C-alpha positions as protocol buffer text, in pm:
chain_id: "A"
residue {
  index: 1
  type: MET
  ca { x: 1744 y: 2045 z: 685 }
}
residue {
  index: 2
  type: ASN
  ca { x: 1748 y: 1670 z: 633 }
}
residue {
  index: 3
  type: LEU
  ca { x: 1687 y: 1440 z: 927 }
}
residue {
  index: 4
  type: VAL
  ca { x: 1931 y: 1181 z: 1054 }
}
residue {
  index: 5
  type: PRO
  ca { x: 1831 y: 834 z: 923 }
}
residue {
  index: 6
  type: GLY
  ca { x: 1651 y: 630 z: 1189 }
}
residue {
  index: 7
  type: THR
  ca { x: 1505 y: 929 z: 1376 }
}
residue {
  index: 8
  type: LEU
  ca { x: 1142 y: 1041 z: 1377 }
}
residue {
  index: 9
  type: GLU
  ca { x: 1013 y: 1398 z: 1382 }
}
residue {
  index: 10
  type: GLU
  ca { x: 650 y: 1421 z: 1491 }
}
residue {
  index: 11
  type: VAL
  ca { x: 468 y: 1671 z: 1270 }
}
residue {
  index: 12
  type: ALA
  ca { x: 104 y: 1622 z: 1382 }
}
residue {
  index: 13
  type: VAL
  ca { x: -92 y: 1444 z: 1653 }
}
residue {
  index: 14
  type: ASN
  ca { x: -468 y: 1397 z: 1702 }
}
residue {
  index: 15
  type: ARG
  ca { x: -665 y: 1210 z: 1967 }
}
residue {
  index: 16
  type: CYS
  ca { x: -909 y: 966 z: 1808 }
}
residue {
  index: 17
  type: PHE
  ca { x: -1131 y: 690 z: 1955 }
}
residue {
  index: 18
  type: GLY
  ca { x: -916 y: 675 z: 2268 }
}
residue {
  index: 19
  type: GLY
  ca { x: -596 y: 632 z: 2067 }
}
residue {
  index: 20
  type: TRP
  ca { x: -373 y: 862 z: 1868 }
}
residue {
  index: 21
  type: HIS
  ca { x: -329 y: 953 z: 1505 }
}
residue {
  index: 22
  type: ARG
  ca { x: 30 y: 1067 z: 1455 }
}
residue {
  index: 23
  type: ARG
  ca { x: 226 y: 1189 z: 1151 }
}
residue {
  index: 24
  type: TYR
  ca { x: 603 y: 1157 z: 1137 }
}
residue {
  index: 25
  type: ARG
  ca { x: 878 y: 1279 z: 909 }
}
residue {
  index: 26
  type: HIS
  ca { x: 1204 y: 1088 z: 871 }
}
residue {
  index: 27
  type: ARG
  ca { x: 1502 y: 1055 z: 642 }
}
residue {
  index: 28
  type: SER
  ca { x: 1478 y: 746 z: 423 }
}
residue {
  index: 29
  type: ALA
  ca { x: 1806 y: 572 z: 349 }
}
residue {
  index: 30
  type: THR
  ca { x: 1626 y: 366 z: 84 }
}
residue {
  index: 31
  type: LEU
  ca { x: 1463 y: 653 z: -105 }
}
residue {
  index: 32
  type: HIS
  ca { x: 1731 y: 918 z: -42 }
}
residue {
  index: 33
  type: CYS
  ca { x: 1481 y: 1182 z: 63 }
}
residue {
  index: 34
  type: ASP
  ca { x: 1269 y: 1287 z: 358 }
}
residue {
  index: 35
  type: MET
  ca { x: 940 y: 1099 z: 390 }
}
residue {
  index: 36
  type: VAL
  ca { x: 618 y: 1146 z: 587 }
}
residue {
  index: 37
  type: PHE
  ca { x: 397 y: 864 z: 711 }
}
residue {
  index: 38
  type: ALA
  ca { x: 97 y: 836 z: 943 }
}
residue {
  index: 39
  type: VAL
  ca { x: 19 y: 589 z: 1220 }
}
residue {
  index: 40
  type: TYR
  ca { x: -297 y: 524 z: 1415 }
}
residue {
  index: 41
  type: LEU
  ca { x: -212 y: 382 z: 1757 }
}
residue {
  index: 42
  type: PRO
  ca { x: -517 y: 227 z: 1928 }
}
residue {
  index: 43
  type: PRO
  ca { x: -576 y: 267 z: 2304 }
}
residue {
  index: 44
  type: GLN
  ca { x: -420 y: -75 z: 2368 }
}
residue {
  index: 45
  type: ALA
  ca { x: -80 y: 59 z: 2256 }
}
residue {
  index: 46
  type: ALA
  ca { x: -59 y: 253 z: 2582 }
}
residue {
  index: 47
  type: SER
  ca { x: 6 y: -71 z: 2772 }
}
residue {
  index: 48
  type: GLY
  ca { x: 192 y: -289 z: 2524 }
}
residue {
  index: 49
  type: THR
  ca { x: 277 y: -354 z: 2163 }
}
residue {
  index: 50
  type: VAL
  ca { x: 6 y: -407 z: 1902 }
}
residue {
  index: 51
  type: PRO
  ca { x: -1 y: -554 z: 1549 }
}
residue {
  index: 52
  type: ALA
  ca { x: -25 y: -327 z: 1246 }
}
residue {
  index: 53
  type: LEU
  ca { x: -210 y: -315 z: 918 }
}
residue {
  index: 54
  type: TYR
  ca { x: 3 y: -146 z: 654 }
}
residue {
  index: 55
  type: TRP
  ca { x: -225 y: 46 z: 416 }
}
residue {
  index: 56
  type: LEU
  ca { x: -94 y: 138 z: 70 }
}
residue {
  index: 57
  type: SER
  ca { x: -283 y: 417 z: -105 }
}
residue {
  index: 58
  type: GLY
  ca { x: -344 y: 474 z: -474 }
}
residue {
  index: 59
  type: LEU
  ca { x: -243 y: 716 z: -745 }
}
residue {
  index: 60
  type: THR
  ca { x: -216 y: 1086 z: -645 }
}
residue {
  index: 61
  type: CYS
  ca { x: -264 y: 1003 z: -274 }
}
residue {
  index: 62
  type: ASN
  ca { x: -39 y: 1043 z: 29 }
}
residue {
  index: 63
  type: ASP
  ca { x: -65 y: 925 z: 391 }
}
residue {
  index: 64
  type: GLU
  ca { x: -354 y: 1160 z: 468 }
}
residue {
  index: 65
  type: ASN
  ca { x: -621 y: 1032 z: 228 }
}
residue {
  index: 66
  type: PHE
  ca { x: -691 y: 704 z: 403 }
}
residue {
  index: 67
  type: MET
  ca { x: -658 y: 841 z: 754 }
}
residue {
  index: 68
  type: HIS
  ca { x: -899 y: 1127 z: 685 }
}
residue {
  index: 69
  type: LYS
  ca { x: -1157 y: 957 z: 462 }
}
residue {
  index: 70
  type: ALA
  ca { x: -1174 y: 581 z: 526 }
}
residue {
  index: 71
  type: GLY
  ca { x: -1330 y: 587 z: 873 }
}
residue {
  index: 72
  type: ALA
  ca { x: -1112 y: 298 z: 985 }
}
residue {
  index: 73
  type: MET
  ca { x: -1001 y: 416 z: 1328 }
}
residue {
  index: 74
  type: ARG
  ca { x: -1316 y: 331 z: 1526 }
}
residue {
  index: 75
  type: VAL
  ca { x: -1290 y: -40 z: 1442 }
}
residue {
  index: 76
  type: ALA
  ca { x: -910 y: -40 z: 1467 }
}
residue {
  index: 77
  type: ALA
  ca { x: -943 y: 101 z: 1819 }
}
residue {
  index: 78
  type: ALA
  ca { x: -1194 y: -164 z: 1921 }
}
residue {
  index: 79
  type: LEU
  ca { x: -976 y: -441 z: 1777 }
}
residue {
  index: 80
  type: GLY
  ca { x: -648 y: -311 z: 1921 }
}
residue {
  index: 81
  type: MET
  ca { x: -475 y: -287 z: 1584 }
}
residue {
  index: 82
  type: ALA
  ca { x: -250 y: -8 z: 1457 }
}
residue {
  index: 83
  type: ILE
  ca { x: -274 y: 128 z: 1104 }
}
residue {
  index: 84
  type: VAL
  ca { x: 35 y: 250 z: 919 }
}
residue {
  index: 85
  type: ALA
  ca { x: -10 y: 467 z: 610 }
}
residue {
  index: 86
  type: PRO
  ca { x: 305 y: 542 z: 407 }
}
residue {
  index: 87
  type: ASP
  ca { x: 323 y: 793 z: 125 }
}
residue {
  index: 88
  type: THR
  ca { x: 280 y: 665 z: -231 }
}
residue {
  index: 89
  type: SER
  ca { x: 617 y: 779 z: -369 }
}
residue {
  index: 90
  type: PRO
  ca { x: 938 y: 957 z: -278 }
}
residue {
  index: 91
  type: ARG
  ca { x: 903 y: 1335 z: -261 }
}
residue {
  index: 92
  type: GLY
  ca { x: 1111 y: 1650 z: -275 }
}
residue {
  index: 93
  type: ALA
  ca { x: 1278 y: 1887 z: -516 }
}
residue {
  index: 94
  type: ALA
  ca { x: 1558 y: 1639 z: -588 }
}
residue {
  index: 95
  type: VAL
  ca { x: 1316 y: 1358 z: -676 }
}
residue {
  index: 96
  type: PRO
  ca { x: 1221 y: 1353 z: -1047 }
}
residue {
  index: 97
  type: GLY
  ca { x: 852 y: 1349 z: -1132 }
}
residue {
  index: 98
  type: ASP
  ca { x: 667 y: 1294 z: -1455 }
}
residue {
  index: 99
  type: PRO
  ca { x: 850 y: 1488 z: -1729 }
}
residue {
  index: 100
  type: GLU
  ca { x: 517 y: 1600 z: -1873 }
}
residue {
  index: 101
  type: GLY
  ca { x: 353 y: 1676 z: -1538 }
}
residue {
  index: 102
  type: ALA
  ca { x: 104 y: 1389 z: -1562 }
}
residue {
  index: 103
  type: TRP
  ca { x: -74 y: 1264 z: -1250 }
}
residue {
  index: 104
  type: ASP
  ca { x: -28 y: 890 z: -1311 }
}
residue {
  index: 105
  type: PHE
  ca { x: 351 y: 871 z: -1290 }
}
residue {
  index: 106
  type: GLY
  ca { x: 626 y: 1005 z: -1064 }
}
residue {
  index: 107
  type: HIS
  ca { x: 525 y: 1191 z: -748 }
}
residue {
  index: 108
  type: GLY
  ca { x: 224 y: 1016 z: -597 }
}
residue {
  index: 109
  type: ALA
  ca { x: 271 y: 718 z: -828 }
}
residue {
  index: 110
  type: GLY
  ca { x: 563 y: 506 z: -708 }
}
residue {
  index: 111
  type: PHE
  ca { x: 382 y: 177 z: -786 }
}
residue {
  index: 112
  type: TYR
  ca { x: 561 y: 2 z: -498 }
}
residue {
  index: 113
  type: VAL
  ca { x: 840 y: -130 z: -722 }
}
residue {
  index: 114
  type: ASN
  ca { x: 1218 y: -96 z: -708 }
}
residue {
  index: 115
  type: ALA
  ca { x: 1308 y: 108 z: -1015 }
}
residue {
  index: 116
  type: THR
  ca { x: 1609 y: -4 z: -1216 }
}
residue {
  index: 117
  type: ARG
  ca { x: 1629 y: 271 z: -1481 }
}
residue {
  index: 118
  type: ALA
  ca { x: 1771 y: 622 z: -1458 }
}
residue {
  index: 119
  type: PRO
  ca { x: 1672 y: 873 z: -1338 }
}
residue {
  index: 120
  type: TRP
  ca { x: 1418 y: 683 z: -1129 }
}
residue {
  index: 121
  type: ALA
  ca { x: 1642 y: 416 z: -973 }
}
residue {
  index: 122
  type: GLU
  ca { x: 1804 y: 649 z: -718 }
}
residue {
  index: 123
  type: HIS
  ca { x: 1479 y: 732 z: -540 }
}
residue {
  index: 124
  type: TYR
  ca { x: 1192 y: 512 z: -658 }
}
residue {
  index: 125
  type: ARG
  ca { x: 1242 y: 202 z: -443 }
}
residue {
  index: 126
  type: MET
  ca { x: 905 y: 197 z: -272 }
}
residue {
  index: 127
  type: HIS
  ca { x: 894 y: -182 z: -241 }
}
residue {
  index: 128
  type: ASP
  ca { x: 1202 y: -196 z: -19 }
}
residue {
  index: 129
  type: TYR
  ca { x: 1087 y: 111 z: 173 }
}
residue {
  index: 130
  type: VAL
  ca { x: 744 y: -34 z: 253 }
}
residue {
  index: 131
  type: VAL
  ca { x: 854 y: -392 z: 314 }
}
residue {
  index: 132
  type: TYR
  ca { x: 1180 y: -339 z: 503 }
}
residue {
  index: 133
  type: GLU
  ca { x: 1282 y: 14 z: 601 }
}
residue {
  index: 134
  type: LEU
  ca { x: 953 y: 151 z: 730 }
}
residue {
  index: 135
  type: PRO
  ca { x: 853 y: -151 z: 944 }
}
residue {
  index: 136
  type: ALA
  ca { x: 1202 y: -165 z: 1098 }
}
residue {
  index: 137
  type: LEU
  ca { x: 1181 y: 204 z: 1183 }
}
residue {
  index: 138
  type: ILE
  ca { x: 832 y: 176 z: 1328 }
}
residue {
  index: 139
  type: GLU
  ca { x: 897 y: -139 z: 1529 }
}
residue {
  index: 140
  type: ALA
  ca { x: 1211 y: 16 z: 1680 }
}
residue {
  index: 141
  type: ASN
  ca { x: 1043 y: 342 z: 1782 }
}
residue {
  index: 142
  type: LEU
  ca { x: 671 y: 280 z: 1841 }
}
residue {
  index: 143
  type: PRO
  ca { x: 466 y: 24 z: 2038 }
}
residue {
  index: 144
  type: ILE
  ca { x: 407 y: -185 z: 1727 }
}
residue {
  index: 145
  type: ASP
  ca { x: 538 y: -539 z: 1685 }
}
residue {
  index: 146
  type: ALA
  ca { x: 616 y: -768 z: 1392 }
}
residue {
  index: 147
  type: ARG
  ca { x: 261 y: -898 z: 1344 }
}
residue {
  index: 148
  type: ARG
  ca { x: 195 y: -736 z: 1007 }
}
residue {
  index: 149
  type: GLY
  ca { x: -94 y: -731 z: 763 }
}
residue {
  index: 150
  type: ILE
  ca { x: -102 y: -541 z: 435 }
}
residue {
  index: 151
  type: SER
  ca { x: -381 y: -393 z: 226 }
}
residue {
  index: 152
  type: GLY
  ca { x: -439 y: -110 z: -17 }
}
residue {
  index: 153
  type: HIS
  ca { x: -650 y: 52 z: -285 }
}
residue {
  index: 154
  type: SER
  ca { x: -600 y: 66 z: -662 }
}
residue {
  index: 155
  type: MET
  ca { x: -224 y: 118 z: -718 }
}
residue {
  index: 156
  type: GLY
  ca { x: -191 y: 45 z: -346 }
}
residue {
  index: 157
  type: GLY
  ca { x: -390 y: -275 z: -385 }
}
residue {
  index: 158
  type: HIS
  ca { x: -140 y: -378 z: -651 }
}
residue {
  index: 159
  type: GLY
  ca { x: 135 y: -287 z: -405 }
}
residue {
  index: 160
  type: ALA
  ca { x: -16 y: -489 z: -122 }
}
residue {
  index: 161
  type: LEU
  ca { x: -49 y: -799 z: -340 }
}
residue {
  index: 162
  type: VAL
  ca { x: 302 y: -769 z: -477 }
}
residue {
  index: 163
  type: CYS
  ca { x: 467 y: -697 z: -140 }
}
residue {
  index: 164
  type: ALA
  ca { x: 302 y: -1000 z: 20 }
}
residue {
  index: 165
  type: LEU
  ca { x: 356 y: -1237 z: -272 }
}
residue {
  index: 166
  type: ARG
  ca { x: 723 y: -1143 z: -309 }
}
residue {
  index: 167
  type: ASN
  ca { x: 796 y: -1180 z: 63 }
}
residue {
  index: 168
  type: PRO
  ca { x: 649 y: -1501 z: 209 }
}
residue {
  index: 169
  type: GLY
  ca { x: 643 y: -1499 z: 587 }
}
residue {
  index: 170
  type: ARG
  ca { x: 664 y: -1121 z: 609 }
}
residue {
  index: 171
  type: TYR
  ca { x: 289 y: -1067 z: 651 }
}
residue {
  index: 172
  type: ARG
  ca { x: 19 y: -1264 z: 827 }
}
residue {
  index: 173
  type: SER
  ca { x: -276 y: -1126 z: 630 }
}
residue {
  index: 174
  type: LEU
  ca { x: -356 y: -974 z: 292 }
}
residue {
  index: 175
  type: SER
  ca { x: -643 y: -789 z: 128 }
}
residue {
  index: 176
  type: ALA
  ca { x: -711 y: -523 z: -135 }
}
residue {
  index: 177
  type: LEU
  ca { x: -983 y: -289 z: -257 }
}
residue {
  index: 178
  type: ALA
  ca { x: -1009 y: -232 z: -633 }
}
residue {
  index: 179
  type: PRO
  ca { x: -647 y: -337 z: -694 }
}
residue {
  index: 180
  type: ILE
  ca { x: -464 y: -307 z: -1024 }
}
residue {
  index: 181
  type: SER
  ca { x: -465 y: -684 z: -1048 }
}
residue {
  index: 182
  type: HIS
  ca { x: -267 y: -738 z: -1369 }
}
residue {
  index: 183
  type: ALA
  ca { x: -31 y: -442 z: -1407 }
}
residue {
  index: 184
  type: LEU
  ca { x: 130 y: -597 z: -1715 }
}
residue {
  index: 185
  type: ALA
  ca { x: -196 y: -543 z: -1902 }
}
residue {
  index: 186
  type: SER
  ca { x: -303 y: -216 z: -1739 }
}
residue {
  index: 187
  type: PRO
  ca { x: -225 y: 115 z: -1914 }
}
residue {
  index: 188
  type: TRP
  ca { x: -128 y: 263 z: -1577 }
}
residue {
  index: 189
  type: GLY
  ca { x: 103 y: -28 z: -1506 }
}
residue {
  index: 190
  type: GLN
  ca { x: 252 y: -32 z: -1853 }
}
residue {
  index: 191
  type: LYS
  ca { x: 343 y: 337 z: -1835 }
}
residue {
  index: 192
  type: ALA
  ca { x: 502 y: 301 z: -1492 }
}
residue {
  index: 193
  type: PHE
  ca { x: 686 y: -25 z: -1563 }
}
residue {
  index: 194
  type: ALA
  ca { x: 829 y: 97 z: -1894 }
}
residue {
  index: 195
  type: ARG
  ca { x: 989 y: 393 z: -1718 }
}
residue {
  index: 196
  type: TYR
  ca { x: 1081 y: 244 z: -1382 }
}
residue {
  index: 197
  type: LEU
  ca { x: 1192 y: -98 z: -1512 }
}
residue {
  index: 198
  type: GLY
  ca { x: 1270 y: -51 z: -1882 }
}
residue {
  index: 199
  type: GLU
  ca { x: 1112 y: -194 z: -2196 }
}
residue {
  index: 200
  type: ASP
  ca { x: 1190 y: -562 z: -2129 }
}
residue {
  index: 201
  type: ARG
  ca { x: 851 y: -698 z: -2036 }
}
residue {
  index: 202
  type: ALA
  ca { x: 1002 y: -1014 z: -1894 }
}
residue {
  index: 203
  type: ALA
  ca { x: 1135 y: -801 z: -1607 }
}
residue {
  index: 204
  type: TRP
  ca { x: 785 y: -670 z: -1536 }
}
residue {
  index: 205
  type: LYS
  ca { x: 657 y: -1013 z: -1434 }
}
residue {
  index: 206
  type: ALA
  ca { x: 832 y: -988 z: -1096 }
}
residue {
  index: 207
  type: TRP
  ca { x: 600 y: -696 z: -1013 }
}
residue {
  index: 208
  type: ASP
  ca { x: 269 y: -829 z: -1144 }
}
residue {
  index: 209
  type: ALA
  ca { x: 27 y: -988 z: -897 }
}
residue {
  index: 210
  type: CYS
  ca { x: -122 y: -1241 z: -1138 }
}
residue {
  index: 211
  type: GLU
  ca { x: 223 y: -1357 z: -1249 }
}
residue {
  index: 212
  type: LEU
  ca { x: 342 y: -1387 z: -889 }
}
residue {
  index: 213
  type: ILE
  ca { x: 40 y: -1585 z: -772 }
}
residue {
  index: 214
  type: ALA
  ca { x: 125 y: -1866 z: -1011 }
}
residue {
  index: 215
  type: GLY
  ca { x: 454 y: -1938 z: -834 }
}
residue {
  index: 216
  type: ALA
  ca { x: 379 y: -1820 z: -481 }
}
residue {
  index: 217
  type: SER
  ca { x: 514 y: -2038 z: -201 }
}
residue {
  index: 218
  type: GLU
  ca { x: 266 y: -1897 z: 51 }
}
residue {
  index: 219
  type: ARG
  ca { x: -111 y: -1891 z: 18 }
}
residue {
  index: 220
  type: LEU
  ca { x: -245 y: -1614 z: 242 }
}
residue {
  index: 221
  type: PRO
  ca { x: -626 y: -1600 z: 217 }
}
residue {
  index: 222
  type: LEU
  ca { x: -702 y: -1299 z: 0 }
}
residue {
  index: 223
  type: LEU
  ca { x: -1005 y: -1072 z: 39 }
}
residue {
  index: 224
  type: VAL
  ca { x: -1072 y: -837 z: -253 }
}
residue {
  index: 225
  type: ASP
  ca { x: -1361 y: -594 z: -290 }
}
residue {
  index: 226
  type: GLN
  ca { x: -1434 y: -428 z: -622 }
}
residue {
  index: 227
  type: GLY
  ca { x: -1695 y: -169 z: -709 }
}
residue {
  index: 228
  type: GLY
  ca { x: -1927 y: -283 z: -986 }
}
residue {
  index: 229
  type: ALA
  ca { x: -1967 y: 75 z: -1113 }
}
residue {
  index: 230
  type: ASP
  ca { x: -1594 y: 151 z: -1103 }
}
residue {
  index: 231
  type: GLY
  ca { x: -1502 y: 336 z: -1422 }
}
residue {
  index: 232
  type: PHE
  ca { x: -1158 y: 173 z: -1421 }
}
residue {
  index: 233
  type: LEU
  ca { x: -1290 y: -181 z: -1377 }
}
residue {
  index: 234
  type: LEU
  ca { x: -1227 y: -345 z: -1714 }
}
residue {
  index: 235
  type: GLU
  ca { x: -929 y: -158 z: -1858 }
}
residue {
  index: 236
  type: GLN
  ca { x: -715 y: -84 z: -1554 }
}
residue {
  index: 237
  type: LEU
  ca { x: -816 y: -318 z: -1269 }
}
residue {
  index: 238
  type: GLN
  ca { x: -919 y: -647 z: -1432 }
}
residue {
  index: 239
  type: PRO
  ca { x: -1043 y: -841 z: -1127 }
}
residue {
  index: 240
  type: GLU
  ca { x: -1153 y: -1137 z: -1337 }
}
residue {
  index: 241
  type: THR
  ca { x: -792 y: -1192 z: -1441 }
}
residue {
  index: 242
  type: LEU
  ca { x: -704 y: -1211 z: -1072 }
}
residue {
  index: 243
  type: ARG
  ca { x: -984 y: -1458 z: -1015 }
}
residue {
  index: 244
  type: GLN
  ca { x: -856 y: -1676 z: -1298 }
}
residue {
  index: 245
  type: ALA
  ca { x: -496 y: -1663 z: -1172 }
}
residue {
  index: 246
  type: CYS
  ca { x: -601 y: -1761 z: -820 }
}
residue {
  index: 247
  type: ALA
  ca { x: -820 y: -2044 z: -947 }
}
residue {
  index: 248
  type: ALA
  ca { x: -538 y: -2182 z: -1162 }
}
residue {
  index: 249
  type: ALA
  ca { x: -290 y: -2170 z: -872 }
}
residue {
  index: 250
  type: GLY
  ca { x: -528 y: -2283 z: -599 }
}
residue {
  index: 251
  type: HIS
  ca { x: -481 y: -1953 z: -416 }
}
residue {
  index: 252
  type: PRO
  ca { x: -764 y: -1881 z: -167 }
}
residue {
  index: 253
  type: LEU
  ca { x: -957 y: -1577 z: -287 }
}
residue {
  index: 254
  type: LYS
  ca { x: -1283 y: -1413 z: -184 }
}
residue {
  index: 255
  type: LEU
  ca { x: -1358 y: -1162 z: -463 }
}
residue {
  index: 256
  type: ARG
  ca { x: -1670 y: -956 z: -403 }
}
residue {
  index: 257
  type: LEU
  ca { x: -1815 y: -738 z: -679 }
}
residue {
  index: 258
  type: GLN
  ca { x: -2012 y: -468 z: -499 }
}
residue {
  index: 259
  type: ALA
  ca { x: -2297 y: -345 z: -718 }
}
residue {
  index: 260
  type: GLY
  ca { x: -2324 y: 31 z: -769 }
}
residue {
  index: 261
  type: TYR
  ca { x: -1996 y: 126 z: -599 }
}
residue {
  index: 262
  type: ASP
  ca { x: -1729 y: 330 z: -774 }
}
residue {
  index: 263
  type: HIS
  ca { x: -1353 y: 379 z: -722 }
}
residue {
  index: 264
  type: SER
  ca { x: -1380 y: 648 z: -455 }
}
residue {
  index: 265
  type: TYR
  ca { x: -1336 y: 664 z: -80 }
}
residue {
  index: 266
  type: PHE
  ca { x: -1713 y: 624 z: -47 }
}
residue {
  index: 267
  type: PHE
  ca { x: -1648 y: 268 z: -167 }
}
residue {
  index: 268
  type: ILE
  ca { x: -1349 y: 220 z: 63 }
}
residue {
  index: 269
  type: ALA
  ca { x: -1536 y: 351 z: 368 }
}
residue {
  index: 270
  type: SER
  ca { x: -1825 y: 115 z: 297 }
}
residue {
  index: 271
  type: PHE
  ca { x: -1616 y: -201 z: 319 }
}
residue {
  index: 272
  type: ILE
  ca { x: -1308 y: -115 z: 526 }
}
residue {
  index: 273
  type: ASP
  ca { x: -1460 y: -265 z: 842 }
}
residue {
  index: 274
  type: ASP
  ca { x: -1477 y: -607 z: 673 }
}
residue {
  index: 275
  type: HIS
  ca { x: -1111 y: -576 z: 579 }
}
residue {
  index: 276
  type: LEU
  ca { x: -1007 y: -478 z: 930 }
}
residue {
  index: 277
  type: HIS
  ca { x: -1183 y: -784 z: 1070 }
}
residue {
  index: 278
  type: HIS
  ca { x: -1024 y: -1001 z: 799 }
}
residue {
  index: 279
  type: HIS
  ca { x: -680 y: -887 z: 913 }
}
residue {
  index: 280
  type: ALA
  ca { x: -762 y: -906 z: 1283 }
}
residue {
  index: 281
  type: ALA
  ca { x: -850 y: -1275 z: 1247 }
}
residue {
  index: 282
  type: ALA
  ca { x: -487 y: -1341 z: 1152 }
}
residue {
  index: 283
  type: LEU
  ca { x: -307 y: -1072 z: 1351 }
}
residue {
  index: 284
  type: LEU
  ca { x: -478 y: -1109 z: 1688 }
}
residue {
  index: 285
  type: THR
  ca { x: -467 y: -1486 z: 1727 }
}
């Protein structure tokens, strides 16, 4: 049975570092399906509202990967900052997936864009879901206020960059770990954009971080960590292209190439504390 839009059904709850990890299901009016997301509420949320870091996960992931593997809740609890982890795509029997059953498109691979081509356009509108619908739902129902930061990993790093760059004033802080920096030139991005957006590459530029940085009206300081032993580094992620785009536009960027680290959650867990503190500097002042 589908839920009524705007209502939350709690599906799991766990005590953690004095706060609470909670999973909710709701009906999305944007995606036309039921969605699940996770929230970590720090102890400070028991006595007032707190800011939130929105974390966007990568290909094949859902809300559980980051919450279970990143080890972020201890520092989030100490800082007094919530973490919100959406799913990575619409889900359900009515939502089309990859026609060939591939892992890098469709379910688990929404790419945080608003699709314009059938059959994807009806459901695959993850940008509007993450930027507008989900924060409105959370801020109306949970002790979380409109102080928002955004971060993510891989496809989710791409999503974090694009969501912030397309929506000046919506977020106070921005970071990414191993983001798909230049989706126009990434095989993952090219596959997704061709299907979600069509073959006109001019339309893809509105969803590419390096293209958006050139004309951005807001210059949020950007922290990016990248594993030096990441097998996707050169073909899919292209951090040097991001460095070049930021340098040309005068966009503040701290890009750290971490020797020996790969693309996994071992890498994320190693540097997530730095990212939480980066966001706290903007969200808690």
